[in-house]
Amino acid sequence: MRWMPFRSRPRAPRQDAAEPPAKDLPPYPARQLLILALCRISEPIAFMSIFPYIYYMVKDFNITDDKTKIAWYAGMVTSAFTLAEFSTSLFWGRLSDKIGRKPVLLMGLGGTGLSVLIFGFAQNLKVALFARALGGFLNGNMAVLQTTVAELVTVKQHQPRAYAVMPMVWCVGSIVGPIIGGALAKPVDSMPSIFVPGSLFDKLPYLLPNLFSAGCVFVGLTIGIFFLEETHAEKKLRRDPGVEVGRYLLSLISRAREPKGKAPEEQPLLGESDEALPGYRSADAFDPQSTLDRRDVEDGGEVGLPKTETEKPSLKTFNRTTVLIIVTFGILAFHTMVFDSLLPVFLSTARPEPRPPTHLPFQFADGFGYDTKTIGFILSVQGVYSMTSTYFLFPRVAERLGALGLFKLISISYPLLYIATPYLVFLPDTLRMAGICGIVVWKCTLSTLAYPSNTILLSNSAPTTLSLGTINGVAASTASLSRAAGPAISGWLYAKGLENGYSGLVWWSTAIVTLAGLWLSLNIQEPRGRLDEKEPSESPARPSGSRDVAGSS
């Protein structure tokens, strides 16, 4: 029989239920993630800006003449914020379930602004501790931000890209914060031509960097009021006067820049098409005839959610996998906070005189004696590399290895980092800076891969979006407690180690903690939660043994 051309449409490759075709995916919520990032950026700037000068600030309080105890007091100041945040994170997470995400996020920004202003005016340890604690009490944004991102992203294919946004924002803050803190602290000494002795900034040498941080918070708060939209399933349909004013202001700008003959409606918002967010509708765009019918509300369902989301109250919120992910998140927060808070102290510590006896491989005590500007430069290098790693490296590696495989691989690498760090003091002076930068790059690579991986695992383990606030609140409280304990414990261990000639004691103790995190991470199984449970309704599963019609033809 002669060959005849087959004119039917080529058969499409089979798609697994968990991997819908790219053309069927909802649009990526770039616009709201950008606005969320602009609101968030002020917080890491404020948090990270204190690290270059906190050792010298505590020293200027004249609490003790024993220099080995300064590190412990510096750790107390750093821990005050996270300890207070631990006590209120669950409260803020639950409050966001009741009143919405946006009000809680804005209140957190306001609390941060008030905290940094008080901290800048602090002239003793009590006021500094109060200011840091106040910021922690009034800020539960870590949990609410994770919940907001999870509500914006409704398919797993968008997760690697979306969950890299907030860590990248933190990286930008890690660049700007230390530079500002190191450059603006003690301006009378560093910029005598501008700030004269006897002025306000001479009496309050650490006020200027905190004024800068407060200004950044104000900008973020303004952007949030006018442009951040609500994502809560019920609250996102209510009227938002702030967003209405923001749209009006943007329309005025659009009209001023409008080319002749082009309607204002055709102008993009914030440089992008005004696409609808997945599963998200504003009050103006709500269509009662859409699939999210008003009958869902009348029947007691959640507006903006399929009924399958609201009819799962019997699902267990905290299963074994979720608990393991939260515990490993707490361990990760503990030892990374130890590194972040201890590295500036380690670099600030001068070489002890007289030199204590050295007996390798464990008994040695040494330091670097760097000033605030040098430390600020090193920390900014950390931020630059972290931003690059988060944006370019994480999405590609996560897509290849998966969130769980990547998190396990990183957990294996962490103990080696903490074992090696204290031996930097044995490098020649000409190689010390290169060695420090190498350790910083190593640490940043691990952190920028570990945090978003854990966040994705935690989000995927949630049975419904209605449990996300509670789960993220518990995770944030756990991480805050760990971040509070980390600097306090590490500061005490570092001081004791220096007294007894073991400057590596705190680093090796932290390595033991990472081994516990490694063991727990190896016991985590791939979570199946709300995103997986949506798939059967979107693509019904075929009976076992059945064949694809296209494949059998």
XYZ file of C-alpha atoms in Angstrom:
553
model
C 0.000 0.000 0.000
C 1.340 3.384 -0.998
C 2.307 5.850 1.751
C -0.194 8.670 2.143
C 0.644 11.878 4.021
C -0.965 11.986 7.440
C -2.578 15.378 7.836
C -3.898 15.125 11.371
C -2.393 17.248 14.085
C 0.802 15.820 15.622
C 0.220 14.004 18.855
C 1.224 16.010 21.916
C 3.505 14.352 24.435
C 1.841 12.923 27.484
C 1.745 15.225 30.478
C 1.897 13.971 34.002
C -0.853 15.285 36.250
C 1.731 17.011 38.411
C 3.344 18.755 35.424
C 0.697 20.673 33.438
C 1.729 22.139 30.073
C 3.379 25.528 30.289
C 0.555 27.117 28.279
C -1.955 25.976 30.941
C -0.061 27.536 33.838
C -1.428 30.692 35.470
C 0.670 33.843 34.916
C 3.639 34.425 37.161
C 2.730 37.093 39.807
C 5.717 39.307 39.051
C 4.086 42.664 39.805
C 2.934 41.884 43.334
C 6.187 40.070 44.164
C 8.069 43.207 43.095
C 5.910 45.406 45.324
C 6.306 42.949 48.197
C 10.077 43.049 47.700
C 10.134 46.852 47.762
C 8.247 46.777 51.061
C 10.540 44.115 52.506
C 13.929 45.617 51.571
C 13.979 48.106 54.461
C 13.910 45.371 57.107
C 17.168 43.589 56.205
C 18.833 46.984 55.798
C 17.809 47.918 59.331
C 18.697 44.504 60.744
C 22.084 44.092 59.067
C 23.290 47.683 59.488
C 24.106 47.199 63.184
C 26.582 44.346 62.742
C 29.640 46.395 61.677
C 29.405 48.657 64.745
C 27.575 46.655 67.429
C 30.858 45.550 69.046
C 32.040 49.157 69.298
C 28.629 50.428 70.394
C 28.558 48.007 73.327
C 32.152 48.900 74.104
C 31.213 52.604 74.236
C 28.525 51.808 76.810
C 31.423 51.169 79.244
C 29.680 48.190 80.819
C 32.863 46.268 81.489
C 36.599 46.631 81.143
C 36.871 42.955 80.217
C 37.040 42.923 76.427
C 36.183 39.222 76.266
C 32.716 39.989 77.654
C 31.896 42.617 75.053
C 31.049 39.863 72.548
C 28.542 38.390 74.988
C 26.775 41.723 75.499
C 26.761 42.316 71.731
C 25.097 38.946 71.362
C 22.443 39.983 73.881
C 21.585 43.083 71.852
C 21.330 41.048 68.661
C 19.238 38.361 70.349
C 16.746 40.792 71.891
C 14.990 41.305 68.539
C 14.673 37.632 67.656
C 13.679 36.573 71.176
C 10.857 39.116 71.170
C 9.900 38.062 67.645
C 9.653 34.465 68.848
C 7.087 35.425 71.471
C 4.766 37.178 68.991
C 5.248 35.461 65.596
C 2.395 33.024 66.091
C 0.149 35.877 67.246
C 0.879 37.934 64.130
C 0.393 34.898 61.904
C -3.025 34.180 63.378
C -3.956 37.859 63.298
C -3.172 37.929 59.583
C -5.654 35.069 59.144
C -8.325 37.263 60.739
C -7.676 40.779 59.413
C -5.576 40.070 56.313
C -1.908 39.960 55.352
C -1.464 43.590 54.309
C -2.417 45.265 57.629
C -0.069 42.999 59.561
C 2.788 43.599 57.129
C 2.328 47.377 57.398
C 2.201 47.236 61.197
C 5.431 45.256 61.171
C 7.125 47.893 59.029
C 5.940 50.620 61.372
C 7.327 48.717 64.350
C 10.700 48.372 62.626
C 10.849 52.113 61.947
C 10.084 52.984 65.564
C 12.625 50.450 66.814
C 15.563 51.768 64.763
C 14.885 55.347 65.811
C 14.987 54.431 69.510
C 18.086 52.304 68.925
C 19.879 55.221 67.305
C 19.264 57.382 70.398
C 20.391 54.633 72.815
C 23.205 55.682 75.150
C 23.189 52.642 77.403
C 22.598 48.907 77.175
C 19.061 49.011 78.624
C 17.739 51.369 75.953
C 19.465 49.388 73.203
C 17.912 46.143 74.467
C 14.482 47.783 74.743
C 14.673 49.156 71.197
C 15.653 45.825 69.699
C 12.999 43.959 71.701
C 10.320 46.462 70.674
C 11.139 45.842 67.021
C 10.738 42.103 67.552
C 7.442 42.442 69.416
C 5.894 44.631 66.711
C 7.199 42.699 63.696
C 5.839 39.308 62.637
C 6.537 39.812 58.961
C 8.690 36.737 58.445
C 5.719 34.365 58.790
C 3.261 36.652 57.015
C 5.611 37.177 54.064
C 5.987 33.441 53.557
C 2.211 33.050 53.694
C 1.710 35.883 51.196
C 4.164 34.394 48.700
C 2.525 30.973 49.088
C -0.875 32.508 48.318
C 0.482 34.280 45.241
C 2.122 31.138 43.842
C -0.383 28.384 43.104
C 1.685 25.959 40.991
C 4.956 24.201 41.772
C 6.516 25.249 38.463
C 6.675 28.864 39.706
C 8.093 28.036 43.139
C 11.883 28.043 42.479
C 11.664 31.468 40.847
C 9.152 32.980 43.284
C 10.715 31.668 46.474
C 14.078 33.114 45.459
C 12.675 36.663 45.537
C 12.558 37.253 49.305
C 16.012 35.718 49.966
C 17.384 37.912 47.179
C 15.794 40.936 48.847
C 17.533 39.964 52.069
C 20.783 39.714 50.124
C 20.353 43.251 48.814
C 19.772 44.384 52.393
C 22.910 42.487 53.381
C 24.814 44.621 50.899
C 23.341 48.007 51.720
C 22.949 47.511 55.479
C 26.574 46.769 56.413
C 27.869 49.452 54.064
C 25.590 52.040 55.643
C 26.295 50.832 59.170
C 30.048 50.813 58.676
C 30.207 54.125 56.795
C 27.769 56.194 58.872
C 28.654 54.992 62.370
C 30.747 57.541 64.268
C 30.492 60.145 61.495
C 32.482 62.705 63.497
C 35.508 60.409 63.237
C 34.980 59.282 59.636
C 33.630 62.531 58.145
C 34.965 65.391 60.327
C 34.514 67.959 57.577
C 30.742 67.433 57.656
C 30.047 66.392 61.254
C 31.913 68.562 63.738
C 32.827 67.573 67.300
C 30.242 68.533 69.901
C 27.314 68.116 67.495
C 24.359 65.763 67.953
C 26.125 63.033 66.004
C 29.124 63.321 68.313
C 26.937 62.717 71.352
C 24.965 60.006 69.494
C 27.602 58.391 67.248
C 25.293 55.614 66.030
C 22.219 57.716 65.235
C 23.024 58.457 61.581
C 22.867 54.853 60.249
C 19.597 54.343 62.097
C 18.114 57.497 60.585
C 18.958 56.093 57.177
C 17.263 52.802 58.096
C 14.182 54.673 59.332
C 14.002 56.509 56.010
C 14.100 53.216 54.119
C 11.292 51.887 56.318
C 9.191 54.965 55.555
C 9.631 54.420 51.802
C 8.665 50.757 52.129
C 5.635 51.627 54.233
C 4.474 54.178 51.647
C 4.814 51.671 48.797
C 2.914 49.086 50.811
C 0.011 51.395 51.597
C -0.534 52.476 48.000
C 0.435 49.442 45.898
C 0.438 46.221 47.945
C -2.736 44.198 47.379
C -4.313 41.782 49.831
C -3.890 38.034 49.191
C -6.035 36.587 51.984
C -8.791 34.388 50.523
C -11.626 36.347 52.163
C -10.125 39.802 52.752
C -8.813 40.420 49.238
C -12.289 41.328 47.971
C -12.839 44.220 50.345
C -12.236 47.811 49.324
C -8.668 49.115 49.811
C -8.569 52.957 49.854
C -4.765 52.921 49.808
C -4.600 50.898 46.591
C -7.265 53.139 45.061
C -5.131 56.207 45.787
C -2.102 54.418 44.370
C -3.919 53.625 41.151
C -5.051 57.230 40.886
C -1.473 58.469 41.335
C -0.229 56.036 38.689
C -2.963 57.197 36.327
C -1.783 60.791 36.773
C 1.773 59.749 35.966
C 0.574 57.768 32.968
C -1.362 60.740 31.639
C 1.657 63.004 32.055
C 3.845 60.566 30.110
C 1.147 59.466 27.685
C 2.072 59.712 24.006
C -0.473 61.489 21.875
C -3.221 59.243 20.641
C -2.694 56.536 23.265
C -5.293 55.883 25.934
C -4.240 55.828 29.606
C -5.711 52.348 29.946
C -3.048 51.044 27.595
C -0.200 52.187 29.807
C 1.390 49.313 31.820
C 1.463 49.462 35.611
C 4.987 49.497 37.055
C 6.388 48.632 33.647
C 4.469 45.376 33.269
C 1.242 44.130 31.885
C -1.511 44.251 34.441
C -2.049 40.531 34.470
C -4.353 38.921 36.972
C -2.614 37.013 39.701
C -3.259 33.256 39.886
C -6.313 32.622 41.987
C -6.439 36.333 42.783
C -9.141 38.903 41.988
C -9.490 42.433 43.208
C -12.850 43.761 44.294
C -13.178 45.648 40.992
C -12.470 42.566 38.921
C -14.696 40.147 40.799
C -17.113 38.380 38.462
C -20.052 36.691 40.136
C -20.461 34.455 37.100
C -16.894 33.164 37.262
C -15.879 29.769 38.563
C -15.418 31.382 41.963
C -19.152 31.866 42.267
C -20.825 33.894 44.971
C -22.567 30.699 45.923
C -19.299 29.589 47.466
C -19.704 32.393 49.997
C -23.356 31.643 50.587
C -22.497 28.010 51.220
C -19.881 29.002 53.792
C -16.861 28.573 51.542
C -13.853 30.861 51.114
C -14.043 33.463 48.372
C -11.220 32.913 45.886
C -10.697 29.273 46.854
C -12.167 26.152 45.316
C -14.520 24.308 47.607
C -11.974 21.506 47.882
C -9.786 23.952 49.820
C -12.465 24.806 52.366
C -13.793 21.313 52.893
C -10.602 19.822 54.389
C -10.743 20.696 58.065
C -10.086 17.094 59.017
C -6.641 17.074 57.379
C -3.822 16.953 59.904
C -1.955 20.268 59.850
C 1.223 19.151 61.610
C 2.193 15.743 60.259
C 5.586 14.114 60.729
C 7.059 15.659 57.598
C 5.902 19.166 58.511
C 7.341 18.876 62.023
C 10.709 17.651 60.691
C 10.849 20.543 58.202
C 10.084 23.076 60.953
C 12.725 21.612 63.286
C 15.387 21.624 60.556
C 14.386 25.206 59.773
C 15.013 26.110 63.409
C 18.428 24.435 63.365
C 19.294 26.182 60.100
C 18.270 29.542 61.571
C 20.348 28.877 64.694
C 23.680 28.118 63.099
C 23.413 30.664 60.265
C 22.581 33.355 62.817
C 25.598 32.236 64.837
C 27.769 32.782 61.769
C 26.219 36.158 60.868
C 26.499 37.575 64.387
C 29.834 36.006 65.285
C 31.789 36.797 62.124
C 31.878 40.596 62.754
C 32.931 39.972 66.360
C 35.560 37.471 65.181
C 36.900 40.043 62.716
C 36.799 42.854 65.310
C 38.711 40.919 67.961
C 42.307 42.087 68.212
C 45.164 39.692 68.667
C 45.460 39.082 72.426
C 48.529 40.394 74.193
C 50.362 38.579 75.620
C 49.783 35.742 73.198
C 48.374 32.618 74.919
C 50.109 29.277 74.293
C 49.209 27.485 71.056
C 48.848 23.695 70.831
C 47.369 22.613 67.521
C 44.946 21.413 66.350
C 42.577 22.857 68.976
C 44.248 25.197 71.461
C 44.835 28.627 69.933
C 43.430 32.146 70.384
C 43.764 34.880 67.807
C 41.817 37.564 65.941
C 42.001 40.108 63.148
C 41.379 43.542 64.716
C 39.589 44.990 61.663
C 37.784 48.346 61.882
C 34.113 48.980 61.063
C 34.721 49.998 57.443
C 36.688 46.842 56.667
C 34.041 44.687 58.315
C 31.325 46.524 56.429
C 33.140 45.814 53.150
C 33.437 42.109 53.941
C 29.759 41.858 54.822
C 28.792 43.718 51.657
C 30.793 41.194 49.615
C 28.687 38.564 51.338
C 25.527 40.342 50.229
C 26.648 40.810 46.608
C 27.510 37.165 46.196
C 24.357 36.006 47.989
C 22.197 38.036 45.614
C 23.944 36.525 42.599
C 23.705 32.999 43.979
C 20.033 33.380 44.865
C 19.003 34.759 41.488
C 21.127 32.633 39.149
C 22.096 29.496 41.053
C 19.128 28.475 43.188
C 16.357 28.247 40.529
C 18.545 26.117 38.252
C 19.842 23.778 40.950
C 16.398 23.429 42.550
C 14.813 22.483 39.239
C 17.456 19.820 38.697
C 17.742 18.317 42.198
C 14.356 19.251 43.663
C 13.896 21.138 46.924
C 14.324 18.062 49.126
C 17.410 16.692 47.367
C 19.058 20.115 47.434
C 18.302 20.658 51.120
C 19.846 17.291 52.040
C 22.968 18.033 50.002
C 23.429 21.416 51.704
C 22.956 19.851 55.144
C 25.895 17.547 54.439
C 28.160 20.508 53.619
C 27.490 22.715 56.650
C 29.618 20.893 59.305
C 32.758 21.324 57.193
C 32.215 25.092 57.011
C 32.174 25.576 60.785
C 35.113 23.258 61.367
C 37.303 25.213 58.928
C 36.398 28.827 59.826
C 38.504 29.366 63.013
C 41.687 28.272 61.236
C 41.609 31.440 59.114
C 43.760 33.099 61.786
C 46.744 30.985 60.678
C 46.770 32.446 57.180
C 49.561 34.926 56.359
C 48.537 38.577 56.472
C 48.670 38.772 52.672
C 46.150 35.915 52.328
C 43.832 36.678 55.225
C 41.349 38.797 53.275
C 41.177 36.225 50.464
C 40.585 33.455 52.985
C 37.822 35.393 54.740
C 36.105 36.127 51.421
C 36.373 32.450 50.494
C 34.674 31.380 53.713
C 31.990 34.040 53.212
C 31.292 32.805 49.667
C 31.112 29.220 50.927
C 28.653 30.150 53.639
C 26.527 32.302 51.325
C 26.262 29.548 48.728
C 24.915 27.143 51.326
C 22.497 29.662 52.872
C 21.041 30.904 49.589
C 20.279 27.332 48.590
C 19.097 26.038 51.971
C 16.563 28.674 53.027
C 14.334 28.756 49.911
C 14.509 24.960 49.661
C 13.209 24.605 53.202
C 10.517 27.227 52.577
C 9.268 25.371 49.499
C 9.156 22.097 51.427
C 7.195 23.752 54.232
C 4.715 25.386 51.867
C 4.148 22.143 49.977
C 3.504 20.252 53.211
C 0.496 22.460 54.078
C -2.780 20.597 53.391
C -4.655 23.828 52.482
C -4.017 27.547 52.235
C -6.156 27.926 55.368
C -3.415 26.252 57.424
C -0.518 28.224 55.913
C -0.730 31.064 58.435
C -0.537 28.720 61.411
C 2.258 26.585 59.938
C 4.356 29.596 58.941
C 3.679 31.211 62.324
C 5.023 28.169 64.161
C 8.008 27.986 61.813
C 8.732 31.696 62.297
C 8.500 31.353 66.081
C 10.879 28.399 65.976
C 13.338 30.292 63.795
C 13.085 33.406 65.969
C 13.824 31.420 69.118
C 16.807 29.852 67.369
C 18.049 33.239 66.165
C 17.677 34.602 69.675
C 19.558 31.720 71.252
C 22.291 31.674 68.607
C 24.033 35.018 69.282
C 23.630 34.739 73.070
C 25.052 31.220 73.267
C 27.756 31.860 70.685
C 28.795 35.114 72.370
C 29.185 33.338 75.713
C 31.093 30.426 74.149
C 33.333 32.793 72.222
C 34.210 34.744 75.367
C 34.913 31.542 77.317
C 36.986 30.188 74.458
C 39.146 33.308 74.336
C 39.657 33.222 78.114
C 40.925 29.649 77.919
C 42.822 29.904 74.643
C 40.275 28.125 72.412
C 38.923 30.654 69.909
C 37.553 27.814 67.775
C 35.337 26.443 70.557
C 32.169 28.191 69.388
C 32.680 27.239 65.743
C 33.211 23.555 66.490
C 30.236 23.503 68.853
C 28.105 24.908 66.052
C 29.369 22.157 63.748
C 27.908 19.602 66.178
C 24.535 21.362 65.924
C 24.660 21.103 62.118
C 25.219 17.340 62.428
C 21.877 17.098 64.240
C 20.257 19.047 61.397
C 21.867 16.700 58.883
C 20.447 13.622 60.597
C 16.939 15.098 60.687
C 17.066 16.262 57.061
C 17.932 12.757 55.897
C 14.667 11.562 57.493
C 12.443 14.064 55.633
C 10.235 12.580 52.939
C 8.896 14.445 49.925
C 5.833 16.332 51.221
C 2.467 16.106 49.492
C 0.084 18.885 50.427
C -2.302 21.452 49.031
C -0.692 21.811 45.585
C -0.665 18.064 45.016
C -4.261 17.685 46.147
C -5.433 20.231 43.574
C -4.106 18.160 40.732
C -6.730 15.376 40.669
C -9.480 17.986 40.227
C -7.511 19.716 37.490
C -6.471 16.519 35.717
C -8.464 13.494 36.883
C -6.412 10.418 37.462
C -7.032 7.519 35.112
C -7.695 4.024 36.463
C -4.651 1.844 36.832
C -3.807 0.026 33.641
C -5.813 2.336 31.377
C -4.137 3.680 28.254
C -4.017 7.126 26.775
C -6.408 7.392 23.844
C -3.820 9.305 21.853
C -1.159 6.843 22.783
C -3.208 3.819 21.696
C -4.136 5.140 18.284
